Every structure is written in C-alpha cells, then in structure tokens.
Amino acid sequence: MRRTLVALCAGFALSPSGWAEDPQTETALRPLAETFAHGFYSRDADMVLSVVHPELSKIGVWSNFRGTGVDITEELPPGTLRVLGQVYNYDNRLSVEHSTVGVDFFDSTANVGVFQLTADTDWYDFFLGTHINGQWVLVNCAYGGHSQIDNPNRAADMADVHDVVMRYAAGWDTADYDLIESVIYQDADRRHVVRGGELEFLQHETLEMVQQQLLSRPEHRSASQVMVFEANRRTAAARINAPDRSEWVFLQRLNDEWKIVNMFWEAVQT
C-alpha cells in the first residue's frame, strides 16, 4: 500500500497523522476498483457501470487536440463508459486471468476513500469512492495513460500542485471567488453527499451556489491546510483540511497549467 504525501501550510510540514487510513473503507472499495478494471478487460459494460455512480465525474486530457497543440478535457460519463466498456479491449491484449489491477490508497476515512487504480500497463485512474444509502460507489475520477505515471519532474509538480490547491483553499478561507475561479477548470464538478435523512443523495454545486456559500461564511476563519498525495505527468490528487470540512480534489495539467477538475467534500463533525 502506497502512502505518498507532500503536506505544507504557510511553510510548515504537517505530521503524517494529517491524512487518514480506514481499513474498513479500503476493504470495501478495493473490490469496486478491481471490478471496474475487470469489466474493461472482459468487455463487460454492465460490470464497469455496476460500481460507479450514475453521475460519475470522470475526466482526462486529450493532448494536442486534432493537431492544434491545445489540450482539452475529455469527459467520460456513464453513458460513454457503456460504449467504451464494450469496445475498449477489442484486440484482447488484456485478460481477466493474467492482467493485473493495482489499487494504492492515498487516503481513507469512514465515508471516503481516495486511491490510484493502475490497469495493467494500459491506463490509470485516480478515484474517489464514498458511501451512499448503504452502498459504496465511485463518484469522482481523473485518469490518463499508463505512460504518464512516471514523472521525472515529480518534485516540482508536487510543489506546483500544492500552490494551486492552496490558492483554492485560500479562496474559501477569505471568501474570494475570483481566487477560486482562477484555479479550477471552467466545468469543474464540486459535490458532496447529503447525509442524515431517509434518502442520501449526491449534491452538485454550481458556481452560483459556490458564490452564495462564500457570502454566508463567517468573517473570522482559520487557514486551511493542504496535502498533496501524488502528481504524475498529467494528474494530481490532494486533500484540504479546513475547520468546517475535508475536501478532496483531483487536478489535470491543461496547456501546462494545473487545474482542479473535480472536488468532493465532507463536513467536519462537531
């Protein structure tokens, strides 16, 4: 099990206890990751979709789009995954019997697990899974090709990602919407699970909702802390510890800039 961490706030390192490890959550999510990969190996779209939320946010990057030199995001909602699951392994290069599935957790709490799925030597996914209505399900993902995992500039990218996520966190701390907007992808998905009622559900937050939340935040706030779990050539994962919430973010490098592409948060229990 890999535990990678760069944790900085105002120039000070956080202790390793700043991230969480919940064996029960990891035990529950590991089979979902394996089922997801094996669904592609066996070209079984139903197997792929059996472990993801109907509103999964799965985002990658299409480099040098149509030879223009411009990077664009590539989004794979469940409908697209159904088609992809039927055709992906058309040449049978992957097999359920012999191809590997690596599952390495970055972080896990009672309700959230964040991990890297490495599908043999084909692709990787940074996934976030959570618990909704008694069922574990995958809700956020950032992905790329296997060749992008090894990063010769990892240390520099980890520092750059930390700076981006720190600006996002500072935007919440100071109710500065412009600061938040400057570091997120324009169609970034921010969501949380509404818990405690008879029916739990995934709540999406529009940019207008974010602006309204900032207006209602208290005037005196403590600075958030940021932990960067990993940064490969294209994708990164981090966690924000704030007084009111824990928030997990995935980033993609777009046109040489790191942008936050999806976020998931849980309220801090008081």
PDB file of C-alpha atoms in Angstrom:
ATOM      1  CA  MET A   1       0.000   0.000   0.000  1.00  0.00           C
ATOM      2  CA  ARG A   2       1.458   3.331  -1.068  1.00  0.00           C
ATOM      3  CA  ARG A   3       1.201   6.433   1.085  1.00  0.00           C
ATOM      4  CA  THR A   4       2.652   9.421  -0.753  1.00  0.00           C
ATOM      5  CA  LEU A   5       2.392  12.846   0.775  1.00  0.00           C
ATOM      6  CA  VAL A   6       3.553  16.408   0.439  1.00  0.00           C
ATOM      7  CA  ALA A   7       1.893  18.453   3.178  1.00  0.00           C
ATOM      8  CA  LEU A   8       2.594  22.149   3.552  1.00  0.00           C
ATOM      9  CA  CYS A   9       0.788  25.112   5.027  1.00  0.00           C
ATOM     10  CA  ALA A  10       2.332  28.545   5.447  1.00  0.00           C
ATOM     11  CA  GLY A  11       5.747  26.926   5.048  1.00  0.00           C
ATOM     12  CA  PHE A  12       5.335  24.254   7.754  1.00  0.00           C
ATOM     13  CA  ALA A  13       5.101  20.497   7.180  1.00  0.00           C
ATOM     14  CA  LEU A  14       2.163  18.602   8.570  1.00  0.00           C
ATOM     15  CA  SER A  15       2.657  15.410  10.509  1.00  0.00           C
ATOM     16  CA  PRO A  16       1.858  12.059   8.820  1.00  0.00           C
ATOM     17  CA  SER A  17      -1.257  11.901  11.011  1.00  0.00           C
ATOM     18  CA  GLY A  18      -2.665  14.664   8.799  1.00  0.00           C
ATOM     19  CA  TRP A  19      -4.061  12.048   6.450  1.00  0.00           C
ATOM     20  CA  ALA A  20      -6.367   9.184   7.313  1.00  0.00           C
ATOM     21  CA  GLU A  21      -6.331   5.428   6.989  1.00  0.00           C
ATOM     22  CA  ASP A  22      -9.535   3.446   7.458  1.00  0.00           C
ATOM     23  CA  PRO A  23      -9.062  -0.288   6.763  1.00  0.00           C
ATOM     24  CA  GLN A  24     -12.799  -0.942   6.521  1.00  0.00           C
ATOM     25  CA  THR A  25     -13.253   1.697   3.829  1.00  0.00           C
ATOM     26  CA  GLU A  26     -10.283   0.392   1.882  1.00  0.00           C
ATOM     27  CA  THR A  27     -11.570  -3.184   2.156  1.00  0.00           C
ATOM     28  CA  ALA A  28     -14.947  -2.051   0.805  1.00  0.00           C
ATOM     29  CA  LEU A  29     -13.570  -0.010  -2.114  1.00  0.00           C
ATOM     30  CA  ARG A  30     -10.814  -2.324  -3.337  1.00  0.00           C
ATOM     31  CA  PRO A  31     -13.254  -4.821  -4.951  1.00  0.00           C
ATOM     32  CA  LEU A  32     -15.006  -1.936  -6.729  1.00  0.00           C
ATOM     33  CA  ALA A  33     -11.723  -0.874  -8.319  1.00  0.00           C
ATOM     34  CA  GLU A  34     -10.969  -4.437  -9.371  1.00  0.00           C
ATOM     35  CA  THR A  35     -14.476  -4.917 -10.796  1.00  0.00           C
ATOM     36  CA  PHE A  36     -14.169  -1.663 -12.763  1.00  0.00           C
ATOM     37  CA  ALA A  37     -10.909  -2.760 -14.402  1.00  0.00           C
ATOM     38  CA  HIS A  38     -12.021  -6.343 -14.991  1.00  0.00           C
ATOM     39  CA  GLY A  39     -15.141  -5.040 -16.714  1.00  0.00           C
ATOM     40  CA  PHE A  40     -12.924  -3.427 -19.344  1.00  0.00           C
ATOM     41  CA  TYR A  41     -10.693  -6.496 -19.557  1.00  0.00           C
ATOM     42  CA  SER A  42     -13.706  -8.700 -20.287  1.00  0.00           C
ATOM     43  CA  ARG A  43     -15.575  -6.070 -22.369  1.00  0.00           C
ATOM     44  CA  ASP A  44     -18.476  -6.216 -19.931  1.00  0.00           C
ATOM     45  CA  ALA A  45     -20.039  -2.743 -19.760  1.00  0.00           C
ATOM     46  CA  ASP A  46     -22.537  -3.790 -17.089  1.00  0.00           C
ATOM     47  CA  MET A  47     -19.653  -4.796 -14.845  1.00  0.00           C
ATOM     48  CA  VAL A  48     -17.962  -1.431 -15.400  1.00  0.00           C
ATOM     49  CA  LEU A  49     -21.110   0.517 -14.585  1.00  0.00           C
ATOM     50  CA  SER A  50     -22.047  -1.621 -11.582  1.00  0.00           C
ATOM     51  CA  VAL A  51     -19.567   0.200  -9.332  1.00  0.00           C
ATOM     52  CA  VAL A  52     -19.908   3.837 -10.477  1.00  0.00           C
ATOM     53  CA  HIS A  53     -22.435   6.490  -9.540  1.00  0.00           C
ATOM     54  CA  PRO A  54     -24.933   7.385 -12.297  1.00  0.00           C
ATOM     55  CA  GLU A  55     -23.422  10.886 -12.216  1.00  0.00           C
ATOM     56  CA  LEU A  56     -19.766   9.836 -12.131  1.00  0.00           C
ATOM     57  CA  SER A  57     -17.343  12.681 -12.916  1.00  0.00           C
ATOM     58  CA  LYS A  58     -14.513  11.030 -14.875  1.00  0.00           C
ATOM     59  CA  ILE A  59     -12.158  13.475 -16.581  1.00  0.00           C
ATOM     60  CA  GLY A  60      -8.977  13.094 -18.601  1.00  0.00           C
ATOM     61  CA  VAL A  61      -6.979  15.204 -21.033  1.00  0.00           C
ATOM     62  CA  TRP A  62      -6.859  14.954 -24.809  1.00  0.00           C
ATOM     63  CA  SER A  63      -3.381  16.257 -25.602  1.00  0.00           C
ATOM     64  CA  ASN A  64      -2.726  18.236 -28.777  1.00  0.00           C
ATOM     65  CA  PHE A  65      -6.384  18.147 -29.792  1.00  0.00           C
ATOM     66  CA  ARG A  66      -6.590  17.407 -33.534  1.00  0.00           C
ATOM     67  CA  GLY A  67      -3.048  18.613 -34.017  1.00  0.00           C
ATOM     68  CA  THR A  68      -3.786  22.118 -32.764  1.00  0.00           C
ATOM     69  CA  GLY A  69      -1.289  21.953 -29.904  1.00  0.00           C
ATOM     70  CA  VAL A  70      -4.142  22.689 -27.489  1.00  0.00           C
ATOM     71  CA  ASP A  71      -5.100  20.387 -24.613  1.00  0.00           C
ATOM     72  CA  ILE A  72      -8.778  19.855 -23.887  1.00  0.00           C
ATOM     73  CA  THR A  73     -10.545  17.841 -21.243  1.00  0.00           C
ATOM     74  CA  GLU A  74     -12.166  14.540 -22.129  1.00  0.00           C
ATOM     75  CA  GLU A  75     -15.163  13.590 -20.015  1.00  0.00           C
ATOM     76  CA  LEU A  76     -16.421  10.011 -19.742  1.00  0.00           C
ATOM     77  CA  PRO A  77     -19.882   9.959 -18.133  1.00  0.00           C
ATOM     78  CA  PRO A  78     -21.546   6.571 -17.565  1.00  0.00           C
ATOM     79  CA  GLY A  79     -23.247   6.620 -20.964  1.00  0.00           C
ATOM     80  CA  THR A  80     -19.894   6.941 -22.708  1.00  0.00           C
ATOM     81  CA  LEU A  81     -18.402   4.322 -20.398  1.00  0.00           C
ATOM     82  CA  ARG A  82     -21.048   1.858 -21.517  1.00  0.00           C
ATOM     83  CA  VAL A  83     -19.916   2.179 -25.120  1.00  0.00           C
ATOM     84  CA  LEU A  84     -16.236   2.204 -24.160  1.00  0.00           C
ATOM     85  CA  GLY A  85     -16.694  -0.852 -21.960  1.00  0.00           C
ATOM     86  CA  GLN A  86     -17.982  -2.798 -24.950  1.00  0.00           C
ATOM     87  CA  VAL A  87     -15.145  -1.908 -27.338  1.00  0.00           C
ATOM     88  CA  TYR A  88     -12.079  -0.972 -25.284  1.00  0.00           C
ATOM     89  CA  ASN A  89     -10.265  -4.312 -25.247  1.00  0.00           C
ATOM     90  CA  TYR A  90     -11.109  -5.177 -28.846  1.00  0.00           C
ATOM     91  CA  ASP A  91      -7.659  -6.714 -29.503  1.00  0.00           C
ATOM     92  CA  ASN A  92      -7.768  -8.885 -26.346  1.00  0.00           C
ATOM     93  CA  ARG A  93      -4.432  -7.538 -25.127  1.00  0.00           C
ATOM     94  CA  LEU A  94      -5.859  -7.572 -21.573  1.00  0.00           C
ATOM     95  CA  SER A  95      -7.245 -10.655 -19.855  1.00  0.00           C
ATOM     96  CA  VAL A  96      -9.118 -11.199 -16.621  1.00  0.00           C
ATOM     97  CA  GLU A  97      -6.859 -14.164 -15.842  1.00  0.00           C
ATOM     98  CA  HIS A  98      -3.445 -12.585 -16.416  1.00  0.00           C
ATOM     99  CA  SER A  99      -3.690  -8.767 -16.498  1.00  0.00           C
ATOM    100  CA  THR A 100      -3.035  -7.003 -13.219  1.00  0.00           C
ATOM    101  CA  VAL A 101      -5.052  -4.445 -11.273  1.00  0.00           C
ATOM    102  CA  GLY A 102      -3.120  -2.248  -8.839  1.00  0.00           C
ATOM    103  CA  VAL A 103      -5.038  -0.424  -6.094  1.00  0.00           C
ATOM    104  CA  ASP A 104      -2.988   2.012  -3.981  1.00  0.00           C
ATOM    105  CA  PHE A 105      -4.780   4.167  -1.418  1.00  0.00           C
ATOM    106  CA  PHE A 106      -3.811   7.780  -0.819  1.00  0.00           C
ATOM    107  CA  ASP A 107      -6.373   8.462   1.915  1.00  0.00           C
ATOM    108  CA  SER A 108      -9.411   6.878   3.571  1.00  0.00           C
ATOM    109  CA  THR A 109     -11.952   7.943   6.181  1.00  0.00           C
ATOM    110  CA  ALA A 110     -15.190   6.378   7.409  1.00  0.00           C
ATOM    111  CA  ASN A 111     -17.071   7.694   4.340  1.00  0.00           C
ATOM    112  CA  VAL A 112     -14.399   8.433   1.715  1.00  0.00           C
ATOM    113  CA  GLY A 113     -11.548   6.593   0.034  1.00  0.00           C
ATOM    114  CA  VAL A 114      -9.093   8.067  -2.487  1.00  0.00           C
ATOM    115  CA  PHE A 115      -6.857   5.742  -4.481  1.00  0.00           C
ATOM    116  CA  GLN A 116      -4.991   5.078  -7.696  1.00  0.00           C
ATOM    117  CA  LEU A 117      -6.162   2.203  -9.870  1.00  0.00           C
ATOM    118  CA  THR A 118      -3.442   1.016 -12.245  1.00  0.00           C
ATOM    119  CA  ALA A 119      -4.907  -1.154 -15.007  1.00  0.00           C
ATOM    120  CA  ASP A 120      -2.021  -3.415 -16.020  1.00  0.00           C
ATOM    121  CA  THR A 121       0.240  -1.234 -18.219  1.00  0.00           C
ATOM    122  CA  ASP A 122      -2.676   0.381 -20.078  1.00  0.00           C
ATOM    123  CA  TRP A 123      -4.136   3.227 -18.022  1.00  0.00           C
ATOM    124  CA  TYR A 124      -4.572   4.637 -14.518  1.00  0.00           C
ATOM    125  CA  ASP A 125      -7.470   6.221 -12.643  1.00  0.00           C
ATOM    126  CA  PHE A 126      -7.378   8.454  -9.574  1.00  0.00           C
ATOM    127  CA  PHE A 127     -10.702   7.556  -7.955  1.00  0.00           C
ATOM    128  CA  LEU A 128     -12.758   8.824  -5.030  1.00  0.00           C
ATOM    129  CA  GLY A 129     -15.362   6.476  -3.614  1.00  0.00           C
ATOM    130  CA  THR A 130     -17.966   7.186  -0.977  1.00  0.00           C
ATOM    131  CA  HIS A 131     -20.858   5.610   0.891  1.00  0.00           C
ATOM    132  CA  ILE A 132     -24.417   6.463  -0.250  1.00  0.00           C
ATOM    133  CA  ASN A 133     -27.569   4.747   1.047  1.00  0.00           C
ATOM    134  CA  GLY A 134     -25.637   1.796   2.406  1.00  0.00           C
ATOM    135  CA  GLN A 135     -23.662   1.223  -0.787  1.00  0.00           C
ATOM    136  CA  TRP A 136     -20.096   2.098  -1.722  1.00  0.00           C
ATOM    137  CA  VAL A 137     -19.821   3.758  -5.116  1.00  0.00           C
ATOM    138  CA  LEU A 138     -17.196   5.599  -7.198  1.00  0.00           C
ATOM    139  CA  VAL A 139     -18.117   9.251  -7.780  1.00  0.00           C
ATOM    140  CA  ASN A 140     -15.016  11.220  -8.895  1.00  0.00           C
ATOM    141  CA  CYS A 141     -12.182  10.258 -11.216  1.00  0.00           C
ATOM    142  CA  ALA A 142      -9.251  11.770 -13.086  1.00  0.00           C
ATOM    143  CA  TYR A 143      -7.398   9.487 -15.474  1.00  0.00           C
ATOM    144  CA  GLY A 144      -4.695   9.087 -18.092  1.00  0.00           C
ATOM    145  CA  GLY A 145      -2.446   6.685 -19.961  1.00  0.00           C
ATOM    146  CA  HIS A 146      -0.016   4.405 -18.162  1.00  0.00           C
ATOM    147  CA  SER A 147       2.983   6.155 -19.744  1.00  0.00           C
ATOM    148  CA  GLN A 148       2.130   9.298 -17.755  1.00  0.00           C
ATOM    149  CA  ILE A 149       2.584   7.709 -14.330  1.00  0.00           C
ATOM    150  CA  ASP A 150       6.367   8.006 -14.054  1.00  0.00           C
ATOM    151  CA  ASN A 151       7.154  11.689 -13.636  1.00  0.00           C
ATOM    152  CA  PRO A 152      10.785  12.880 -13.813  1.00  0.00           C
ATOM    153  CA  ASN A 153       9.617  16.329 -12.615  1.00  0.00           C
ATOM    154  CA  ARG A 154       7.508  14.978  -9.776  1.00  0.00           C
ATOM    155  CA  ALA A 155       9.005  17.147  -7.018  1.00  0.00           C
ATOM    156  CA  ALA A 156       8.421  20.360  -8.978  1.00  0.00           C
ATOM    157  CA  ASP A 157       4.919  19.291  -9.970  1.00  0.00           C
ATOM    158  CA  MET A 158       4.032  18.375  -6.387  1.00  0.00           C
ATOM    159  CA  ALA A 159       5.059  21.890  -5.348  1.00  0.00           C
ATOM    160  CA  ASP A 160       3.102  23.496  -8.198  1.00  0.00           C
ATOM    161  CA  VAL A 161       0.009  21.443  -7.373  1.00  0.00           C
ATOM    162  CA  HIS A 162       0.320  22.424  -3.728  1.00  0.00           C
ATOM    163  CA  ASP A 163       0.362  26.093  -4.746  1.00  0.00           C
ATOM    164  CA  VAL A 164      -2.751  25.686  -6.918  1.00  0.00           C
ATOM    165  CA  VAL A 165      -4.710  23.821  -4.249  1.00  0.00           C
ATOM    166  CA  MET A 166      -3.550  26.266  -1.602  1.00  0.00           C
ATOM    167  CA  ARG A 167      -4.966  29.130  -3.677  1.00  0.00           C
ATOM    168  CA  TYR A 168      -8.262  27.289  -3.973  1.00  0.00           C
ATOM    169  CA  ALA A 169      -8.325  26.701  -0.210  1.00  0.00           C
ATOM    170  CA  ALA A 170      -7.391  30.322   0.469  1.00  0.00           C
ATOM    171  CA  GLY A 171     -10.270  31.416  -1.739  1.00  0.00           C
ATOM    172  CA  TRP A 172     -12.651  29.594   0.597  1.00  0.00           C
ATOM    173  CA  ASP A 173     -10.848  30.882   3.689  1.00  0.00           C
ATOM    174  CA  THR A 174     -11.112  34.514   2.560  1.00  0.00           C
ATOM    175  CA  ALA A 175     -14.396  34.297   0.590  1.00  0.00           C
ATOM    176  CA  ASP A 176     -12.532  35.259  -2.594  1.00  0.00           C
ATOM    177  CA  TYR A 177     -14.459  33.781  -5.506  1.00  0.00           C
ATOM    178  CA  ASP A 178     -12.065  35.180  -8.109  1.00  0.00           C
ATOM    179  CA  LEU A 179      -9.217  33.256  -6.480  1.00  0.00           C
ATOM    180  CA  ILE A 180     -11.232  30.031  -6.600  1.00  0.00           C
ATOM    181  CA  GLU A 181     -12.239  30.619 -10.199  1.00  0.00           C
ATOM    182  CA  SER A 182      -8.623  31.190 -11.246  1.00  0.00           C
ATOM    183  CA  VAL A 183      -7.526  27.642 -10.382  1.00  0.00           C
ATOM    184  CA  ILE A 184     -10.493  25.464 -11.354  1.00  0.00           C
ATOM    185  CA  TYR A 185     -11.486  24.065 -14.714  1.00  0.00           C
ATOM    186  CA  GLN A 186     -14.471  26.023 -16.054  1.00  0.00           C
ATOM    187  CA  ASP A 187     -16.763  22.978 -15.835  1.00  0.00           C
ATOM    188  CA  ALA A 188     -15.331  21.589 -12.602  1.00  0.00           C
ATOM    189  CA  ASP A 189     -17.614  19.315 -10.591  1.00  0.00           C
ATOM    190  CA  ARG A 190     -17.953  20.084  -6.865  1.00  0.00           C
ATOM    191  CA  ARG A 191     -20.235  17.796  -4.870  1.00  0.00           C
ATOM    192  CA  HIS A 192     -20.946  16.205  -1.518  1.00  0.00           C
ATOM    193  CA  VAL A 193     -23.385  13.646  -0.172  1.00  0.00           C
ATOM    194  CA  VAL A 194     -26.402  14.970   1.710  1.00  0.00           C
ATOM    195  CA  ARG A 195     -26.478  12.625   4.686  1.00  0.00           C
ATOM    196  CA  GLY A 196     -28.684  12.068   7.699  1.00  0.00           C
ATOM    197  CA  GLY A 197     -32.096  11.744   6.096  1.00  0.00           C
ATOM    198  CA  GLU A 198     -34.084   8.763   4.920  1.00  0.00           C
ATOM    199  CA  LEU A 199     -32.503   9.041   1.486  1.00  0.00           C
ATOM    200  CA  GLU A 200     -28.925  10.155   0.863  1.00  0.00           C
ATOM    201  CA  PHE A 201     -28.015  11.747  -2.459  1.00  0.00           C
ATOM    202  CA  LEU A 202     -25.123  13.326  -4.321  1.00  0.00           C
ATOM    203  CA  GLN A 203     -25.494  17.109  -4.256  1.00  0.00           C
ATOM    204  CA  HIS A 204     -23.908  19.091  -7.098  1.00  0.00           C
ATOM    205  CA  GLU A 205     -22.834  22.685  -6.534  1.00  0.00           C
ATOM    206  CA  THR A 206     -22.975  25.173  -9.379  1.00  0.00           C
ATOM    207  CA  LEU A 207     -20.662  28.165  -9.490  1.00  0.00           C
ATOM    208  CA  GLU A 208     -23.595  30.314  -8.390  1.00  0.00           C
ATOM    209  CA  MET A 209     -24.033  28.074  -5.324  1.00  0.00           C
ATOM    210  CA  VAL A 210     -20.337  28.434  -4.538  1.00  0.00           C
ATOM    211  CA  GLN A 211     -20.638  32.212  -4.694  1.00  0.00           C
ATOM    212  CA  GLN A 212     -23.642  32.130  -2.341  1.00  0.00           C
ATOM    213  CA  GLN A 213     -21.781  29.902   0.117  1.00  0.00           C
ATOM    214  CA  LEU A 214     -18.870  32.341   0.182  1.00  0.00           C
ATOM    215  CA  LEU A 215     -21.210  35.200   1.063  1.00  0.00           C
ATOM    216  CA  SER A 216     -22.510  33.305   4.101  1.00  0.00           C
ATOM    217  CA  ARG A 217     -19.125  32.266   5.513  1.00  0.00           C
ATOM    218  CA  PRO A 218     -18.098  33.724   8.888  1.00  0.00           C
ATOM    219  CA  GLU A 219     -15.754  36.688   8.934  1.00  0.00           C
ATOM    220  CA  HIS A 220     -13.052  35.075  11.072  1.00  0.00           C
ATOM    221  CA  ARG A 221     -11.610  31.900   9.604  1.00  0.00           C
ATOM    222  CA  SER A 222      -8.545  29.767  10.236  1.00  0.00           C
ATOM    223  CA  ALA A 223      -6.183  28.960   7.405  1.00  0.00           C
ATOM    224  CA  SER A 224      -6.785  25.614   5.720  1.00  0.00           C
ATOM    225  CA  GLN A 225      -4.078  23.004   5.380  1.00  0.00           C
ATOM    226  CA  VAL A 226      -3.269  21.270   2.098  1.00  0.00           C
ATOM    227  CA  MET A 227      -1.820  17.823   1.494  1.00  0.00           C
ATOM    228  CA  VAL A 228      -0.743  16.712  -1.974  1.00  0.00           C
ATOM    229  CA  PHE A 229      -0.877  12.945  -2.368  1.00  0.00           C
ATOM    230  CA  GLU A 230       0.560  12.492  -5.842  1.00  0.00           C
ATOM    231  CA  ALA A 231       1.376  14.250  -9.111  1.00  0.00           C
ATOM    232  CA  ASN A 232       2.266  12.304 -12.218  1.00  0.00           C
ATOM    233  CA  ARG A 233       2.848  13.880 -15.608  1.00  0.00           C
ATOM    234  CA  ARG A 234      -0.816  14.703 -16.137  1.00  0.00           C
ATOM    235  CA  THR A 235      -2.887  14.095 -12.986  1.00  0.00           C
ATOM    236  CA  ALA A 236      -2.701  15.012  -9.303  1.00  0.00           C
ATOM    237  CA  ALA A 237      -4.646  14.379  -6.097  1.00  0.00           C
ATOM    238  CA  ALA A 238      -4.789  16.430  -2.906  1.00  0.00           C
ATOM    239  CA  ARG A 239      -6.767  16.963   0.287  1.00  0.00           C
ATOM    240  CA  ILE A 240      -7.748  20.163   2.089  1.00  0.00           C
ATOM    241  CA  ASN A 241      -8.286  20.159   5.845  1.00  0.00           C
ATOM    242  CA  ALA A 242     -10.430  23.148   6.799  1.00  0.00           C
ATOM    243  CA  PRO A 243     -12.170  23.916  10.105  1.00  0.00           C
ATOM    244  CA  ASP A 244     -15.568  23.129   8.595  1.00  0.00           C
ATOM    245  CA  ARG A 245     -14.776  20.370   6.079  1.00  0.00           C
ATOM    246  CA  SER A 246     -12.388  17.915   4.495  1.00  0.00           C
ATOM    247  CA  GLU A 247     -12.206  18.343   0.726  1.00  0.00           C
ATOM    248  CA  TRP A 248     -10.535  16.099  -1.834  1.00  0.00           C
ATOM    249  CA  VAL A 249      -9.564  17.465  -5.243  1.00  0.00           C
ATOM    250  CA  PHE A 250      -8.275  15.965  -8.478  1.00  0.00           C
ATOM    251  CA  LEU A 251      -6.298  18.052 -10.937  1.00  0.00           C
ATOM    252  CA  GLN A 252      -5.249  17.756 -14.567  1.00  0.00           C
ATOM    253  CA  ARG A 253      -2.462  19.547 -16.384  1.00  0.00           C
ATOM    254  CA  LEU A 254      -4.107  21.584 -19.151  1.00  0.00           C
ATOM    255  CA  ASN A 255      -1.872  23.552 -21.527  1.00  0.00           C
ATOM    256  CA  ASP A 256       0.945  23.473 -18.956  1.00  0.00           C
ATOM    257  CA  GLU A 257      -1.314  24.685 -16.144  1.00  0.00           C
ATOM    258  CA  TRP A 258      -2.628  22.572 -13.276  1.00  0.00           C
ATOM    259  CA  LYS A 259      -6.390  22.963 -12.956  1.00  0.00           C
ATOM    260  CA  ILE A 260      -8.760  21.437 -10.411  1.00  0.00           C
ATOM    261  CA  VAL A 261     -11.284  19.360 -12.375  1.00  0.00           C
ATOM    262  CA  ASN A 262     -13.433  17.857  -9.633  1.00  0.00           C
ATOM    263  CA  MET A 263     -13.900  18.157  -5.891  1.00  0.00           C
ATOM    264  CA  PHE A 264     -15.696  16.264  -3.145  1.00  0.00           C
ATOM    265  CA  TRP A 265     -16.140  17.420   0.445  1.00  0.00           C
ATOM    266  CA  GLU A 266     -17.404  16.154   3.786  1.00  0.00           C
ATOM    267  CA  ALA A 267     -18.406  18.364   6.708  1.00  0.00           C
ATOM    268  CA  VAL A 268     -16.294  18.151   9.846  1.00  0.00           C
ATOM    269  CA  GLN A 269     -18.353  16.625  12.634  1.00  0.00           C
ATOM    270  CA  THR A 270     -18.527  18.886  15.702  1.00  0.00           C
TER     271      THR A 270
END
